[in-house]
Coordinates of C-alpha atoms in Angstrom, one line a residue:
M275 CA -7.5 -5.3 9.9
S276 CA -4.4 -6.7 8.4
A277 CA -4.3 -9.8 6.3
K278 CA -2.6 -11.8 9.0
A279 CA -3.9 -11.2 12.6
K280 CA -1.4 -11.4 15.4
K281 CA -1.5 -14.5 17.6
L282 CA -0.7 -15.1 21.2
R283 CA 0.8 -18.4 22.5
I284 CA -0.6 -19.0 26.0
K285 CA 0.8 -21.6 28.4
Q286 CA -0.7 -22.6 31.7
V287 CA 2.0 -22.7 34.3
R288 CA 0.1 -22.8 37.6
S289 CA -2.9 -24.8 38.9
T290 CA -6.4 -23.4 39.3
I291 CA -6.9 -25.5 42.5
G292 CA -7.7 -23.1 45.4
R293 CA -8.4 -20.2 43.0
K294 CA -11.7 -18.4 42.6
A295 CA -14.2 -20.1 40.4
D296 CA -14.2 -17.3 37.8
Q297 CA -10.5 -17.7 37.3
G298 CA -10.8 -21.4 36.6
A299 CA -13.6 -20.6 34.2
T300 CA -11.4 -18.0 32.4
I301 CA -8.6 -20.6 32.1
R302 CA -11.1 -23.1 30.5
A303 CA -12.5 -20.4 28.2
L304 CA -9.0 -19.7 26.9
G305 CA -8.8 -23.4 26.0
L306 CA -6.5 -24.6 28.7
K307 CA -7.1 -27.8 30.6
R308 CA -4.0 -28.6 32.6
I309 CA -0.6 -27.3 33.6
N310 CA 1.8 -27.1 30.6
D311 CA -1.1 -26.9 28.1
V312 CA -0.4 -24.5 25.3
V313 CA -3.0 -22.8 23.0
E314 CA -2.8 -20.1 20.3
Q315 CA -5.4 -17.4 20.3
D316 CA -5.9 -14.3 18.2
D317 CA -4.7 -11.1 19.8
T318 CA -8.0 -9.3 20.5
P319 CA -9.2 -7.1 23.3
V320 CA -11.4 -9.9 24.7
I321 CA -8.5 -12.3 24.9
R322 CA -6.2 -9.7 26.4
G323 CA -8.8 -9.0 29.1
M324 CA -9.0 -12.8 29.9
I325 CA -5.2 -12.9 30.0
F326 CA -5.1 -10.0 32.5
K327 CA -7.5 -11.7 34.8
V328 CA -5.4 -14.9 35.1
K329 CA -1.9 -13.4 34.4
H330 CA -0.5 -15.1 37.6
L331 CA -1.4 -18.5 36.2
I332 CA -0.1 -18.3 32.6
E333 CA 2.8 -17.3 30.4
V334 CA 2.1 -15.4 27.2
E335 CA 4.3 -15.0 24.1
E336 CA 3.5 -13.1 20.9
V337 CA 3.8 -15.2 17.7

């Protein structure tokens, strides 16, 4: 792996209210708590899978 791993900036833009429980759990596992929260995560296959599951609730930017 390279010396500097890629990062992803993830922002929650929609609420988890009324969504399936596993989608809410995925948002929490990404480190997001409320709308407009922003976290940075490493670009790994696990994180990419989580992003795919809740892609309608978040915005993603490569850093």
